[in-house]
Short mmCIF file of C-alpha atoms in Angstrom, two decimals:
data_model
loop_
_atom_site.label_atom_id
_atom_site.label_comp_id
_atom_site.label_asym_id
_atom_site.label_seq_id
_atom_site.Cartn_x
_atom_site.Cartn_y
_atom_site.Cartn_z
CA UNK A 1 -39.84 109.86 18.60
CA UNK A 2 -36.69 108.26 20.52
CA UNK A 3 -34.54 111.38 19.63
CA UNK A 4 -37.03 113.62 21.11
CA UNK A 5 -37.56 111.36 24.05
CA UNK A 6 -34.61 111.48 24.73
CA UNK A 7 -33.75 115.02 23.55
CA UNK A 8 -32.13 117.23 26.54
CA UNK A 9 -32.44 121.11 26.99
CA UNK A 10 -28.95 122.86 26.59
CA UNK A 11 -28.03 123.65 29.46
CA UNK A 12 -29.36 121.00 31.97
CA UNK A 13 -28.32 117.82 32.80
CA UNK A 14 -29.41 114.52 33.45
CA UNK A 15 -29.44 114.61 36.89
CA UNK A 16 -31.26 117.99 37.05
CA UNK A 17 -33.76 116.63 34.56
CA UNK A 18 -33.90 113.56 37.37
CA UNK A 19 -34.45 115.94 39.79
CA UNK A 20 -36.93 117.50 38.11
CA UNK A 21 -39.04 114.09 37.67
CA UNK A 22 -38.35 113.67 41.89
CA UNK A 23 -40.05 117.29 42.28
CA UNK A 24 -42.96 116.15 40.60
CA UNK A 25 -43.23 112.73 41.95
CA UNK A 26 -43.32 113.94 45.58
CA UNK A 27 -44.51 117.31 45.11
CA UNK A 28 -47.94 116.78 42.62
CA UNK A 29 -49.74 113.81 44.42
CA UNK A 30 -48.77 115.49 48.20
CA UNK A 31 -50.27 118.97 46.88
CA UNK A 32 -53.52 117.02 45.51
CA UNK A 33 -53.80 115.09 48.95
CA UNK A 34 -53.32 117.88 51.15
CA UNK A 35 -55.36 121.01 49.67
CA UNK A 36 -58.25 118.39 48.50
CA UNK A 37 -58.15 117.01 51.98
CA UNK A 38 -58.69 113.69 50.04
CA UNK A 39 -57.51 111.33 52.71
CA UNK A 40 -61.03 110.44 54.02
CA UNK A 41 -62.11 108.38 50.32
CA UNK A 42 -58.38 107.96 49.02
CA UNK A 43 -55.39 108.00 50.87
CA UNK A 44 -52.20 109.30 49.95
CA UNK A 45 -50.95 105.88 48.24
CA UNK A 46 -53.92 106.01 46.12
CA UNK A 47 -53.56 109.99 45.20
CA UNK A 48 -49.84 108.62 43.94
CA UNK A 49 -50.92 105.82 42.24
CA UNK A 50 -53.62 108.08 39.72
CA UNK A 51 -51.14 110.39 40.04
CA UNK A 52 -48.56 108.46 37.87
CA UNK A 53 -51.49 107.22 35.73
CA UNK A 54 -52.00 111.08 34.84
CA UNK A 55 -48.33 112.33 34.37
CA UNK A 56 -47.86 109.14 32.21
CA UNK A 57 -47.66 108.96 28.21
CA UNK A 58 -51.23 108.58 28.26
CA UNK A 59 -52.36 111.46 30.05
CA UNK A 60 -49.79 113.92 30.17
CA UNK A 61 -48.03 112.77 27.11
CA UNK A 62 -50.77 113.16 24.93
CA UNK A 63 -51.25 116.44 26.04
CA UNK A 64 -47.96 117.79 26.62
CA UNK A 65 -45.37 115.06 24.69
CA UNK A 66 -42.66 117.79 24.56
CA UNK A 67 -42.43 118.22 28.09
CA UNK A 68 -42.93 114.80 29.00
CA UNK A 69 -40.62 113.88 26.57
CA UNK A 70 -38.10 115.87 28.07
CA UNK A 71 -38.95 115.20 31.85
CA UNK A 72 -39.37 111.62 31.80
CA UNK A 73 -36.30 110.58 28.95
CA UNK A 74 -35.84 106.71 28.91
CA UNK A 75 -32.35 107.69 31.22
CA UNK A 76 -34.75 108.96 33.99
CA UNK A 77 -36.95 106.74 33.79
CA UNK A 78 -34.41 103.53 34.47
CA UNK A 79 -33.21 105.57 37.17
CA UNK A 80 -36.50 105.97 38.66
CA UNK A 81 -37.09 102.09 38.21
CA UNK A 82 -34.26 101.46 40.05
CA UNK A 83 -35.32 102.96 42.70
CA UNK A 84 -38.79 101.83 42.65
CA UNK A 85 -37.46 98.11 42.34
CA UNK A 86 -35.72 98.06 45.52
CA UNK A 87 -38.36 100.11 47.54
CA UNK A 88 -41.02 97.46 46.69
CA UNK A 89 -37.83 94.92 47.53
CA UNK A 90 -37.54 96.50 50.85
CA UNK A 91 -41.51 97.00 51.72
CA UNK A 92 -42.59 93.28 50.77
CA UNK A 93 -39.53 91.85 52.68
CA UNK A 94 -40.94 93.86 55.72
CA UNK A 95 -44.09 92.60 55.23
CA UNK A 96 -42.36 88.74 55.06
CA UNK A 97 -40.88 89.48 58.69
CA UNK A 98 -44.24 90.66 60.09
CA UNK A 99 -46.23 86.98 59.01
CA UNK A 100 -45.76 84.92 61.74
CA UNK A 101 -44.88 81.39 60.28
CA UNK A 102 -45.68 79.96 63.53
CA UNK A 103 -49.25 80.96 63.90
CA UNK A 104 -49.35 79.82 60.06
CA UNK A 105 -48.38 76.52 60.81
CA UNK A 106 -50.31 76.00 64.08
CA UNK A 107 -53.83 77.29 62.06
CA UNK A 108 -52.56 75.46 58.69
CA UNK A 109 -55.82 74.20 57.78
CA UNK A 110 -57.76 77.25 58.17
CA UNK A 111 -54.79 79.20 56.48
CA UNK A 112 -55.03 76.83 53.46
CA UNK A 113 -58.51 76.48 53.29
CA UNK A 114 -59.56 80.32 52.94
CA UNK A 115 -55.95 81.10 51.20
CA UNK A 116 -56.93 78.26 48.18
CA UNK A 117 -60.38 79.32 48.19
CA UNK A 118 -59.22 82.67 47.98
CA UNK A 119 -56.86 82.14 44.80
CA UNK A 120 -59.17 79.58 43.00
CA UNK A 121 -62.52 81.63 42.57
CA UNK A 122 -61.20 85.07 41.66
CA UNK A 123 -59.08 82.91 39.15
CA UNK A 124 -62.06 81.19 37.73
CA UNK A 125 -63.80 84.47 37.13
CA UNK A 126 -60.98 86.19 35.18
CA UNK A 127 -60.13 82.96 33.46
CA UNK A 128 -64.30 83.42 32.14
CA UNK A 129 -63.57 87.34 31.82
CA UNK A 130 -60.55 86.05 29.45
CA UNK A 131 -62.33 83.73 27.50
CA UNK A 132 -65.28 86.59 26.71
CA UNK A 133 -62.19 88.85 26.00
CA UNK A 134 -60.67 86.27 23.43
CA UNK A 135 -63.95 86.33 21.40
CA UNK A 136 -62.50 89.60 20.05
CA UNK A 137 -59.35 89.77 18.43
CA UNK A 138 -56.22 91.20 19.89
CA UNK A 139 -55.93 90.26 23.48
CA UNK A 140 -53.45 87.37 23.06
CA UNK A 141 -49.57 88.62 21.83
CA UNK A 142 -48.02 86.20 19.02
CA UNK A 143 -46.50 83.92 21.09
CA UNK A 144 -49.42 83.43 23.39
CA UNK A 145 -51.80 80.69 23.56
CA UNK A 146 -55.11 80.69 23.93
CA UNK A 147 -54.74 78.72 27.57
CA UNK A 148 -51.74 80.22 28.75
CA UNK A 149 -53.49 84.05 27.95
CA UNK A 150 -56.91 82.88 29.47
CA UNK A 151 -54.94 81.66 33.14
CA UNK A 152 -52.53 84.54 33.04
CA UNK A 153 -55.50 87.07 33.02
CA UNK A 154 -57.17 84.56 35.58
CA UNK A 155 -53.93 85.00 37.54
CA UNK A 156 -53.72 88.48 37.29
CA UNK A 157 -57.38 88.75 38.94
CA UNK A 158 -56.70 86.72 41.89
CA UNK A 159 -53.02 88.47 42.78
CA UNK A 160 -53.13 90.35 45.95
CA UNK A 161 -50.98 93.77 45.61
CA UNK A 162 -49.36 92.97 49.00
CA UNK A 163 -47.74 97.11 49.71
CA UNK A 164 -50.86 98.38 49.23
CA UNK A 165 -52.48 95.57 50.94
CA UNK A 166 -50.03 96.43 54.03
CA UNK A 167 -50.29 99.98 53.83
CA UNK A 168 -54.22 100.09 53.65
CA UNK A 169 -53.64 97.64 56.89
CA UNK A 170 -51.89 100.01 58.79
CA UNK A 171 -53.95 103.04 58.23
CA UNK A 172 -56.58 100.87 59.56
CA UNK A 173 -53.87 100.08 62.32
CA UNK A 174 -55.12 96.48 62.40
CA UNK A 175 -51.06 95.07 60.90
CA UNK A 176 -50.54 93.51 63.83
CA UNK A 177 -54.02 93.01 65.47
CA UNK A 178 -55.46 88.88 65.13
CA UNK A 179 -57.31 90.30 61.88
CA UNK A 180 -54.47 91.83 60.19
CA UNK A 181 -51.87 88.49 60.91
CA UNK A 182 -54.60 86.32 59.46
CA UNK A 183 -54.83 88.53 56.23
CA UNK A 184 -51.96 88.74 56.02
CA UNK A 185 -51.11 84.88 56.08
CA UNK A 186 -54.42 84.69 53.31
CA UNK A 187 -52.64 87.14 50.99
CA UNK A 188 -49.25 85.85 51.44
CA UNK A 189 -49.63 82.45 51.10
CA UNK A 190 -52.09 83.68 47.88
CA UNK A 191 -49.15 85.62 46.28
CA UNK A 192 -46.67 82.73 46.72
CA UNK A 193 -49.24 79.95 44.66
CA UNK A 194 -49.78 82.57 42.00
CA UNK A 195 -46.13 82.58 41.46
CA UNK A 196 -46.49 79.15 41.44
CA UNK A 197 -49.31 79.23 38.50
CA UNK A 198 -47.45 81.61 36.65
CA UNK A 199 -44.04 78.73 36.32
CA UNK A 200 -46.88 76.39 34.92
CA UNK A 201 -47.91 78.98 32.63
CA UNK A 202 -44.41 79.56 31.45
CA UNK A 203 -43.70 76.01 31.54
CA UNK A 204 -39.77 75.12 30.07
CA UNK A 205 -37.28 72.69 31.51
CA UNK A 206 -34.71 75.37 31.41
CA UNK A 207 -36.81 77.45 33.78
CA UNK A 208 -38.03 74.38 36.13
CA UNK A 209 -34.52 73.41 36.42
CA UNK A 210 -33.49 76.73 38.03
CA UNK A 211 -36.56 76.87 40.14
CA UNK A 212 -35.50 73.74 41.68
CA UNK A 213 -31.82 74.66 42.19
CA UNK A 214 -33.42 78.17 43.90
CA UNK A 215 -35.36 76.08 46.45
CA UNK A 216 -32.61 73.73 47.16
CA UNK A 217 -30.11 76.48 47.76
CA UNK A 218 -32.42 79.00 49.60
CA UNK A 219 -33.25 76.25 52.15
CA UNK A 220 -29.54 75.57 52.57
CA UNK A 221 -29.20 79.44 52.63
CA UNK A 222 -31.84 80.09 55.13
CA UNK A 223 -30.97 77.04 57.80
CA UNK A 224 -27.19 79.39 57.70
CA UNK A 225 -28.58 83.12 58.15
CA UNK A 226 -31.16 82.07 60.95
CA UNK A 227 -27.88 80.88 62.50
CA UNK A 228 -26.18 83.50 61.78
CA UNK A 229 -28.91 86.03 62.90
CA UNK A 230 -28.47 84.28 66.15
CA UNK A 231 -25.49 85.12 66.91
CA UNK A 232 -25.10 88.79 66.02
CA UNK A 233 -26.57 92.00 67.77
CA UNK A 234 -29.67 93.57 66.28
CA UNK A 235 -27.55 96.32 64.44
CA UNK A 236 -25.41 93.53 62.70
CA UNK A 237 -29.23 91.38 61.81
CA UNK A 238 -30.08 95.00 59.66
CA UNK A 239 -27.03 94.92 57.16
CA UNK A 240 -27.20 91.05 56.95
CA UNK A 241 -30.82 91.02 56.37
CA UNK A 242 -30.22 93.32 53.72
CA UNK A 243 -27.47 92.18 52.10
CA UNK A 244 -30.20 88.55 52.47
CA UNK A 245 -32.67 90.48 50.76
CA UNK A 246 -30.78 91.43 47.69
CA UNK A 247 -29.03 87.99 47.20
CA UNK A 248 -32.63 86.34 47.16
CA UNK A 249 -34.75 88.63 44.70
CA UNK A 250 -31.60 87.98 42.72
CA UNK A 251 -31.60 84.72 43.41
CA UNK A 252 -35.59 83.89 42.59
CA UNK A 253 -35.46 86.40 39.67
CA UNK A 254 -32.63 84.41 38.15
CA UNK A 255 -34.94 81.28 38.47
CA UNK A 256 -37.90 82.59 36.88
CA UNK A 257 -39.82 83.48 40.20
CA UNK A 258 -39.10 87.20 40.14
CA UNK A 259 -37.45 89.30 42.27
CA UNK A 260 -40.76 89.97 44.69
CA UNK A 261 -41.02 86.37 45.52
CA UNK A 262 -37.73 86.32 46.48
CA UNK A 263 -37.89 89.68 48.52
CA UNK A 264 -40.82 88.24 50.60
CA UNK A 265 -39.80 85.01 50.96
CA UNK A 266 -36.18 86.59 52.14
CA UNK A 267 -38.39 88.46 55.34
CA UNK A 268 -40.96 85.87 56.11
CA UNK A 269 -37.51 83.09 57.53
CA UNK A 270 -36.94 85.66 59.66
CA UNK A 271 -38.24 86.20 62.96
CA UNK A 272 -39.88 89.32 63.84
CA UNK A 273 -38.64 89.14 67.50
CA UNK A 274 -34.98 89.89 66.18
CA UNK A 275 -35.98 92.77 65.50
CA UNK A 276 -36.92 96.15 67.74
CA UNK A 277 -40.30 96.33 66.89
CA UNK A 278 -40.11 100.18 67.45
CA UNK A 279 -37.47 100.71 64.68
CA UNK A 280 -38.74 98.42 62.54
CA UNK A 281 -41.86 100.64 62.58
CA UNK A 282 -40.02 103.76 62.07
CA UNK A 283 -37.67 101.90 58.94
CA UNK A 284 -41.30 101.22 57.28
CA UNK A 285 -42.45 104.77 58.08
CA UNK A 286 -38.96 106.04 56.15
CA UNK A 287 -39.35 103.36 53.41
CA UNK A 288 -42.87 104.42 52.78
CA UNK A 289 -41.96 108.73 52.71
CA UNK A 290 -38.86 108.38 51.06
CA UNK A 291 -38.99 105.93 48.42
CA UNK A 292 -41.91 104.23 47.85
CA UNK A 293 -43.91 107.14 46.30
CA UNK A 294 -41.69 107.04 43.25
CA UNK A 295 -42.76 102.92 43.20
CA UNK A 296 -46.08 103.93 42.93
CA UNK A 297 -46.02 106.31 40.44
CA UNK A 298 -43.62 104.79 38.00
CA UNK A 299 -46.74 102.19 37.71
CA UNK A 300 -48.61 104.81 35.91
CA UNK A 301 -45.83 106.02 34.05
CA UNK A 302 -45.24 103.07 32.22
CA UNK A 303 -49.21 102.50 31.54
CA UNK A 304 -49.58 102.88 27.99
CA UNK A 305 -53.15 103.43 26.08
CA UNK A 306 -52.78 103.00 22.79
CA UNK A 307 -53.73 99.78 23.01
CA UNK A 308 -57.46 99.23 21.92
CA UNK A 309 -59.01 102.74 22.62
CA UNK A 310 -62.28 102.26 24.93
CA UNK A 311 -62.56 98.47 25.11
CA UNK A 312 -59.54 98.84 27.57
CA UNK A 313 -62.26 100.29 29.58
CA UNK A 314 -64.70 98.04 29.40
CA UNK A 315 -62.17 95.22 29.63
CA UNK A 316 -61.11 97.17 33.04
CA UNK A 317 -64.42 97.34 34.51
CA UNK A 318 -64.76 93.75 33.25
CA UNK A 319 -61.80 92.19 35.08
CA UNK A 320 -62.65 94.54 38.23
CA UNK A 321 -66.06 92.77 38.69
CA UNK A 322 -64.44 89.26 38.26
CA UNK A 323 -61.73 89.89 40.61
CA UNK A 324 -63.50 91.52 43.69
CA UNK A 325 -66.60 89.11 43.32
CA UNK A 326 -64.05 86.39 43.21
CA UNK A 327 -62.47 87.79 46.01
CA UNK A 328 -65.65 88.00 48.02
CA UNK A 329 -66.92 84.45 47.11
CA UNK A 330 -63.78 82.80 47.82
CA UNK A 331 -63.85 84.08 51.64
CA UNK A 332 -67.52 84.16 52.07
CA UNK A 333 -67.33 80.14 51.07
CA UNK A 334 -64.52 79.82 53.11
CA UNK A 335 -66.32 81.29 56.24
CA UNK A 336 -69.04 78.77 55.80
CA UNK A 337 -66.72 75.61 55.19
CA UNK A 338 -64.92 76.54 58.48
CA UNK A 339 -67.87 78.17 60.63
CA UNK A 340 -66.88 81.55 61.03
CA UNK A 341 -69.01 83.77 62.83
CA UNK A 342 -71.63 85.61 61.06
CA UNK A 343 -69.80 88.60 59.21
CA UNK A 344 -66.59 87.45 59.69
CA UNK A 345 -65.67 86.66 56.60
#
């Protein structure tokens, strides 16, 4: 099976092969979107992100695994990763720069409040989902733990996917709009606790050690690129924020934190203001036409099925309940601790 996977027709390349997987990527879910005119009930994110469910090795592999075998080697698929790893880099340390730390800080209390709330009740209902899941055998690996596998599914329910949660944002055109900062500062705050969960859940001195170098040199690191940033022109702030960007999702990756945290945590010490807010627009707009659509569909091509036949389904639908009604409940209690008005939440 790896021979074949890897297996190349005489007479083609690698990088035609690769350019063969591009063709599809860009071509398949923007031919679906367009002709079905499916933009109304699923955007064109979403159109990518079945679409790389289907041409995956449980879909199109099944049916075809020749062809997919010989499209989407294990060479073109690393490449593809690569690229996919530093688009989400790049769109999640956008997403940093837009949340204004300032209004965080100044509305910390209602910020933490729904935020917590927000984590903690989604988390609850997948950690229940997990322990109805773990009265069948084969949902915990080995080396897993009964605890460990019924907060990492817990976890997994109350992460917010914070590109789509930006992209759905700005369809909506509400990004920068009151509603869409304070979402934003709910989700992201969110995100950075669950990292936090899943340290506990890994749990090793080795690992907490590096975490705690990371946060000593990062805040050492910061305190000199805001000074820096100061002092250059705006075309000087892109490279350097950059250059930032990749030096902290190594930085957090090395620690255990993984390379996102690091990403958005690299964006959100910077200020928005040093930036044209024009161009920053139009990066995001590149970002999202040029490279992201191979991020979203290299989720689906590494979704594999053979892994408990249709009890992945009903485990699906399961988790999908616990994690929007968690969702839901969190705010909704949230809204009524701090007085919202009525439908706010």
């Amino acid at each position: 099976a790896t021979r074949r996977r890897n297996r190349q027709t005489p007479g083609m390349n690698l990088t035609e092969i690769y350019l063969i997987a591009l063709t599809i990527i860009f071509a398949v879910p923007w031919i679906v979107w367009r002709v079905g005119r499916t933009d109304y009930w699923a955007p064109l994110v979403v159109v990518q992100i079945v679409g790389g469910i289907l041409l995956g090795p449980g879909v199109l592999g099944a049916a075809f695994p020749d062809y997919y075998a010989f499209v989407f080697s294990d060479p073109v698929v690393s490449a593809l990763n690569g690229i996919a790893w530093w688009a989400v880099m790049i769109f999640v340390w956008i997403a940093g720069i837009e949340l204004d730390l300032k209004q965080a800080w100044a509305k910390r209390t209602e910020t933490g409040t729904t935020a917590a709330l927000a984590l903690v009740v989604p988390l609850a209902f997948g950690s229940l989902a997990a322990m109805l899941l773990l009265t069948t055998p084969g949902w915990a690996g080995p080396e897993g733990q009964p605890w460990q596998v019924i907060v990492g599914i817990g976890m997994a329910c109350a992460v917010t996917a914070l590109p789509i949660l930006v992209l759905l944002m700005e369809k909506l055109d509400i990004l920068r709009q009151p509603l869409g900062q304070r979402v934003l500062r709910y989700a992201s705050l969110d995100d950075i606790a669950i990292w936090g969960v899943l340290a506990l859940i890994l749990l090793d001195w080795e690992r907490l050690g590096r975490q705690g170098a990371f946060l000593i040199a990062f805040t050492a690191a910061t305190w000199a690129v805001r000074k820096l940033m100061r002092r250059v022109p705006e075309t000087d702030r892109w490279y350097i924020g950059l250059i930032w960007l990749a030096a902290c999702g190594l930085a957090a990756d090395w620690a255990g934190l993984h390379y996102m945290v690091g990403a958005f945590l690299a964006g959100a010490v910077l200020d928005s203001d040093w930036f044209d807010r024009r161009r920053m627009d139009q990066f995001r707009d590149h970002i999202l036409l040029a490279v992201m659509p191979v991020f979203f569909l290299s989720t689906g091509l590494k979704t594999e099925w053979g892994v408990g036949g249709l009890m992945v389904f009903g485990a699906a639908a399961l988790l999908l309940v616990a994690s929007v009604a968690g969702k839901l409940l969190g705010v909704h209690i949230a809204g009524r601790l701090l007085k919202w008005d009525k439908g706010e939440a």
